[in-house]
PDB file of C-alpha atoms in Angstrom:
ATOM      1  CA  UNK J  28       7.374 -90.260  14.765  1.00 43.00           C
ATOM      2  CA  UNK J  29       8.697 -88.222  17.698  1.00 44.00           C
ATOM      3  CA  UNK J  30      11.547 -86.834  15.596  1.00 45.00           C
ATOM      4  CA  UNK J  31       9.157 -85.665  12.870  1.00 47.00           C
ATOM      5  CA  UNK J  32       7.024 -83.796  15.416  1.00 43.00           C
ATOM      6  CA  UNK J  33      10.038 -82.019  16.853  1.00 44.00           C
ATOM      7  CA  UNK J  34      11.178 -80.896  13.420  1.00 42.00           C
ATOM      8  CA  UNK J  35       7.664 -79.766  12.528  1.00 45.00           C
ATOM      9  CA  UNK J  36       7.313 -77.755  15.764  1.00 45.00           C
ATOM     10  CA  UNK J  37      10.767 -76.188  15.372  1.00 47.00           C
ATOM     11  CA  UNK J  38       9.962 -75.144  11.809  1.00 45.00           C
ATOM     12  CA  UNK J  39       6.606 -73.685  12.874  1.00 45.00           C
ATOM     13  CA  UNK J  40       8.208 -71.822  15.773  1.00 43.00           C
ATOM     14  CA  UNK J  41      10.936 -70.369  13.562  1.00 44.00           C
ATOM     15  CA  UNK J  42       8.372 -69.260  10.983  1.00 42.00           C
ATOM     16  CA  UNK J  43       6.276 -67.544  13.671  1.00 41.00           C
ATOM     17  CA  UNK J  44       9.272 -65.737  15.174  1.00 41.00           C
ATOM     18  CA  UNK J  45      10.420 -64.589  11.714  1.00 42.00           C
ATOM     19  CA  UNK J  46       6.947 -63.323  10.854  1.00 41.00           C
ATOM     20  CA  UNK J  47       6.705 -61.359  14.097  1.00 43.00           C
ATOM     21  CA  UNK J  48      10.153 -59.841  13.601  1.00 44.00           C
ATOM     22  CA  UNK J  49       9.334 -58.689  10.068  1.00 43.00           C
ATOM     23  CA  UNK J  50       5.900 -57.309  10.985  1.00 46.00           C
ATOM     24  CA  UNK J  51       7.246 -55.273  13.907  1.00 51.00           C
ATOM     25  CA  UNK J  52      10.011 -53.541  11.962  1.00 52.00           C
ATOM     26  CA  UNK J  53       8.400 -53.023   8.553  1.00 70.00           C
ATOM     27  CA  UNK J  54       8.162 -49.225   8.743  1.00 89.00           C
ATOM     28  CA  UNK J  55      11.219 -48.613  10.919  1.00 93.00           C
ATOM     29  CA  UNK J  56      13.952 -46.555   9.264  1.00 95.00           C
ATOM     30  CA  UNK J  57      16.111 -45.770  12.316  1.00 97.00           C
ATOM     31  CA  UNK J  58      16.008 -46.843  15.964  1.00 98.00           C
ATOM     32  CA  UNK J  59      18.886 -46.460  18.382  1.00 98.00           C
ATOM     33  CA  UNK J  60      19.494 -45.800  22.086  1.00 98.00           C
ATOM     34  CA  UNK J  61      22.353 -43.947  23.714  1.00 98.00           C
ATOM     35  CA  UNK J  62      23.135 -44.898  27.322  1.00 97.00           C
ATOM     36  CA  UNK J  63      23.293 -42.225  29.993  1.00 96.00           C
ATOM     37  CA  UNK J  64      26.020 -42.402  32.644  1.00 95.00           C
ATOM     38  CA  UNK J  65      24.867 -44.507  35.593  1.00 91.00           C
ATOM     39  CA  UNK J  66      25.984 -41.773  38.017  1.00 94.00           C
ATOM     40  CA  UNK J  67      23.655 -39.256  36.368  1.00 96.00           C
ATOM     41  CA  UNK J  68      23.064 -37.311  33.179  1.00 97.00           C
ATOM     42  CA  UNK J  69      25.295 -34.251  33.238  1.00 97.00           C
ATOM     43  CA  UNK J  70      23.715 -31.052  31.949  1.00 96.00           C
ATOM     44  CA  UNK J  71      26.638 -30.693  29.506  1.00 95.00           C
ATOM     45  CA  UNK J  72      26.368 -34.249  28.121  1.00 97.00           C
ATOM     46  CA  UNK J  73      24.507 -34.751  24.870  1.00 97.00           C
ATOM     47  CA  UNK J  74      23.065 -37.860  23.269  1.00 98.00           C
ATOM     48  CA  UNK J  75      24.002 -37.735  19.583  1.00 98.00           C
ATOM     49  CA  UNK J  76      22.181 -39.497  16.753  1.00 98.00           C
ATOM     50  CA  UNK J  77      23.107 -39.504  13.061  1.00 98.00           C
ATOM     51  CA  UNK J  78      20.176 -40.429  10.841  1.00 98.00           C
ATOM     52  CA  UNK J  79      20.897 -41.119   7.162  1.00 97.00           C
ATOM     53  CA  UNK J  80      18.083 -40.083   4.821  1.00 97.00           C
ATOM     54  CA  UNK J  81      17.756 -41.171   1.193  1.00 96.00           C
ATOM     55  CA  UNK J  82      13.979 -40.882   0.702  1.00 96.00           C
ATOM     56  CA  UNK J  83      12.563 -37.352   0.749  1.00 96.00           C
ATOM     57  CA  UNK J  84       9.212 -38.301  -0.808  1.00 96.00           C
ATOM     58  CA  UNK J  85       7.887 -40.391   2.098  1.00 96.00           C
ATOM     59  CA  UNK J  86       6.257 -39.069   5.251  1.00 97.00           C
ATOM     60  CA  UNK J  87       7.793 -40.045   8.581  1.00 97.00           C
ATOM     61  CA  UNK J  88       6.988 -40.152  12.292  1.00 97.00           C
ATOM     62  CA  UNK J  89       9.781 -39.435  14.761  1.00 98.00           C
ATOM     63  CA  UNK J  90       9.849 -40.549  18.385  1.00 97.00           C
ATOM     64  CA  UNK J  91      12.069 -39.728  21.331  1.00 98.00           C
ATOM     65  CA  UNK J  92      12.297 -42.648  23.761  1.00 97.00           C
ATOM     66  CA  UNK J  93      13.295 -42.377  27.400  1.00 97.00           C
ATOM     67  CA  UNK J  94      14.223 -45.252  29.670  1.00 97.00           C
ATOM     68  CA  UNK J  95      14.134 -44.187  33.293  1.00 97.00           C
ATOM     69  CA  UNK J  96      14.614 -45.895  36.644  1.00 95.00           C
ATOM     70  CA  UNK J  97      12.378 -45.571  39.676  1.00 91.00           C
ATOM     71  CA  UNK J  98      14.750 -43.097  41.355  1.00 94.00           C
ATOM     72  CA  UNK J  99      14.012 -40.446  38.710  1.00 96.00           C
ATOM     73  CA  UNK J 100      12.848 -37.582  40.985  1.00 96.00           C
ATOM     74  CA  UNK J 101      10.349 -35.754  38.755  1.00 96.00           C
ATOM     75  CA  UNK J 102       7.062 -36.214  36.926  1.00 96.00           C
ATOM     76  CA  UNK J 103       8.304 -34.571  33.734  1.00 97.00           C
ATOM     77  CA  UNK J 104      11.492 -34.227  31.710  1.00 98.00           C
ATOM     78  CA  UNK J 105      12.497 -31.273  29.540  1.00 98.00           C
ATOM     79  CA  UNK J 106      14.736 -32.052  26.577  1.00 98.00           C
ATOM     80  CA  UNK J 107      16.648 -29.606  24.404  1.00 98.00           C
ATOM     81  CA  UNK J 108      16.862 -30.807  20.801  1.00 97.00           C
ATOM     82  CA  UNK J 109      19.283 -29.618  18.159  1.00 98.00           C
ATOM     83  CA  UNK J 110      18.888 -30.754  14.551  1.00 98.00           C
ATOM     84  CA  UNK J 111      21.604 -30.131  11.968  1.00 98.00           C
ATOM     85  CA  UNK J 112      20.447 -30.659   8.395  1.00 97.00           C
ATOM     86  CA  UNK J 113      22.749 -31.968   5.646  1.00 98.00           C
ATOM     87  CA  UNK J 114      23.313 -28.375   4.436  1.00 97.00           C
ATOM     88  CA  UNK J 115      24.500 -27.433   7.993  1.00 97.00           C
ATOM     89  CA  UNK J 116      21.338 -25.474   8.853  1.00 97.00           C
ATOM     90  CA  UNK J 117      20.692 -25.802  12.588  1.00 98.00           C
ATOM     91  CA  UNK J 118      17.263 -25.889  14.210  1.00 97.00           C
ATOM     92  CA  UNK J 119      16.612 -26.008  17.942  1.00 98.00           C
ATOM     93  CA  UNK J 120      13.570 -27.111  19.882  1.00 97.00           C
ATOM     94  CA  UNK J 121      12.554 -28.054  23.395  1.00 97.00           C
ATOM     95  CA  UNK J 122      10.059 -30.698  24.395  1.00 96.00           C
ATOM     96  CA  UNK J 123       8.468 -31.655  27.682  1.00 96.00           C
ATOM     97  CA  UNK J 124       7.762 -35.318  28.361  1.00 95.00           C
ATOM     98  CA  UNK J 125       5.605 -36.665  31.163  1.00 96.00           C
ATOM     99  CA  UNK J 126       7.082 -39.812  32.669  1.00 96.00           C
ATOM    100  CA  UNK J 127       4.643 -40.114  35.592  1.00 95.00           C
ATOM    101  CA  UNK J 128       1.062 -39.131  36.348  1.00 94.00           C
ATOM    102  CA  UNK J 129       0.026 -36.709  39.139  1.00 93.00           C
ATOM    103  CA  UNK J 130       0.136 -39.502  41.722  1.00 93.00           C
ATOM    104  CA  UNK J 131       3.650 -40.584  40.757  1.00 91.00           C
ATOM    105  CA  UNK J 132       2.725 -43.715  38.798  1.00 93.00           C
ATOM    106  CA  UNK J 133       5.140 -44.252  35.909  1.00 92.00           C
ATOM    107  CA  UNK J 134       3.474 -43.939  32.497  1.00 92.00           C
ATOM    108  CA  UNK J 135       5.973 -45.974  30.508  1.00 91.00           C
ATOM    109  CA  UNK J 136       5.971 -49.687  29.842  1.00 94.00           C
ATOM    110  CA  UNK J 137       8.363 -52.160  31.369  1.00 91.00           C
ATOM    111  CA  UNK J 138       8.888 -54.718  34.053  1.00 81.00           C
ATOM    112  CA  UNK J 139      10.772 -53.892  37.214  1.00 83.00           C
ATOM    113  CA  UNK J 140      12.593 -50.678  37.955  1.00 88.00           C
ATOM    114  CA  UNK J 141      13.189 -49.518  34.355  1.00 94.00           C
ATOM    115  CA  UNK J 142      10.338 -47.969  32.373  1.00 96.00           C
ATOM    116  CA  UNK J 143      10.390 -47.061  28.696  1.00 97.00           C
ATOM    117  CA  UNK J 144       8.416 -44.087  27.426  1.00 96.00           C
ATOM    118  CA  UNK J 145       8.147 -43.385  23.676  1.00 96.00           C
ATOM    119  CA  UNK J 146       6.975 -39.870  22.857  1.00 95.00           C
ATOM    120  CA  UNK J 147       5.857 -38.780  19.395  1.00 96.00           C
ATOM    121  CA  UNK J 148       8.059 -35.801  18.538  1.00 96.00           C
ATOM    122  CA  UNK J 149       7.115 -35.138  14.897  1.00 96.00           C
ATOM    123  CA  UNK J 150       4.229 -36.637  12.940  1.00 96.00           C
ATOM    124  CA  UNK J 151       3.783 -37.009   9.177  1.00 97.00           C
ATOM    125  CA  UNK J 152       6.764 -34.852   8.286  1.00 96.00           C
ATOM    126  CA  UNK J 153       9.117 -34.971   5.313  1.00 97.00           C
ATOM    127  CA  UNK J 154      12.890 -34.745   5.271  1.00 97.00           C
ATOM    128  CA  UNK J 155      13.523 -32.072   2.635  1.00 96.00           C
ATOM    129  CA  UNK J 156      17.127 -32.979   1.897  1.00 96.00           C
ATOM    130  CA  UNK J 157      18.980 -36.218   1.308  1.00 97.00           C
ATOM    131  CA  UNK J 158      21.965 -36.829   3.543  1.00 97.00           C
ATOM    132  CA  UNK J 159      22.723 -37.292   7.221  1.00 98.00           C
ATOM    133  CA  UNK J 160      20.687 -35.432   9.828  1.00 98.00           C
ATOM    134  CA  UNK J 161      22.521 -34.914  13.132  1.00 98.00           C
ATOM    135  CA  UNK J 162      20.472 -34.744  16.334  1.00 98.00           C
ATOM    136  CA  UNK J 163      21.845 -33.713  19.723  1.00 98.00           C
ATOM    137  CA  UNK J 164      19.670 -34.127  22.815  1.00 98.00           C
ATOM    138  CA  UNK J 165      20.407 -32.713  26.249  1.00 98.00           C
ATOM    139  CA  UNK J 166      18.266 -32.407  29.327  1.00 98.00           C
ATOM    140  CA  UNK J 167      16.769 -29.080  30.338  1.00 97.00           C
ATOM    141  CA  UNK J 168      16.148 -29.788  34.004  1.00 97.00           C
ATOM    142  CA  UNK J 169      17.506 -27.635  36.852  1.00 95.00           C
ATOM    143  CA  UNK J 170      19.741 -30.413  38.185  1.00 95.00           C
ATOM    144  CA  UNK J 171      23.338 -30.284  36.953  1.00 95.00           C
ATOM    145  CA  UNK J 172      23.470 -34.063  37.351  1.00 97.00           C
ATOM    146  CA  UNK J 173      20.108 -35.670  36.632  1.00 97.00           C
ATOM    147  CA  UNK J 174      19.636 -39.056  38.314  1.00 97.00           C
ATOM    148  CA  UNK J 175      17.423 -41.907  37.172  1.00 96.00           C
ATOM    149  CA  UNK J 176      17.659 -41.686  33.369  1.00 97.00           C
ATOM    150  CA  UNK J 177      19.020 -44.883  31.781  1.00 96.00           C
ATOM    151  CA  UNK J 178      18.924 -44.241  28.029  1.00 97.00           C
ATOM    152  CA  UNK J 179      17.711 -41.779  25.427  1.00 98.00           C
ATOM    153  CA  UNK J 180      16.597 -43.125  22.083  1.00 98.00           C
ATOM    154  CA  UNK J 181      15.370 -41.905  18.723  1.00 98.00           C
ATOM    155  CA  UNK J 182      13.138 -43.779  16.339  1.00 98.00           C
ATOM    156  CA  UNK J 183      12.115 -42.782  12.816  1.00 98.00           C
ATOM    157  CA  UNK J 184       9.537 -44.786  10.909  1.00 97.00           C
ATOM    158  CA  UNK J 185       7.569 -44.301   7.739  1.00 96.00           C
ATOM    159  CA  UNK J 186       4.192 -42.798   8.631  1.00 95.00           C
ATOM    160  CA  UNK J 187       1.365 -45.311   8.539  1.00 86.00           C
ATOM    161  CA  UNK J 188      -1.591 -42.981   8.128  1.00 68.00           C
ATOM    162  CA  UNK J 189      -0.436 -40.412   5.593  1.00 55.00           C
ATOM    163  CA  UNK J 190      -3.091 -37.768   4.940  1.00 55.00           C
TER     164      UNK J 190
END
């Protein structure tokens, strides 16, 4: 009897874990982090992401994720974005992220010294060309060597509420 219960519980646990894994990643098309040097993020260093696109009919949401440590010295973070389309057209953009509130409390989620902050960069947009989109992200802060940033990530998922 004891052996049957163990097998039944293991099977149930595996089924639950599998269901959670599938439900959390159903719309995800791309999600990757690039680590930043522990000594600091140099103004000349770029985080590079190559996103393959085959579906131009669907709408997508794009996020930029930042993992920062408690020694990050500012409330906000400016990022310079460069997007190169498959036809080599280049677009540039800058975005400002708030990592802490006015009192210095970190806004991201996480346990301990590292906080993770996802920021919606583009909502309900379409890739107009098939191929690989190249993204380069650098920081736009005054510091030549920016301390306290762990990783920069990009996530693309199919939009849930297409209008």
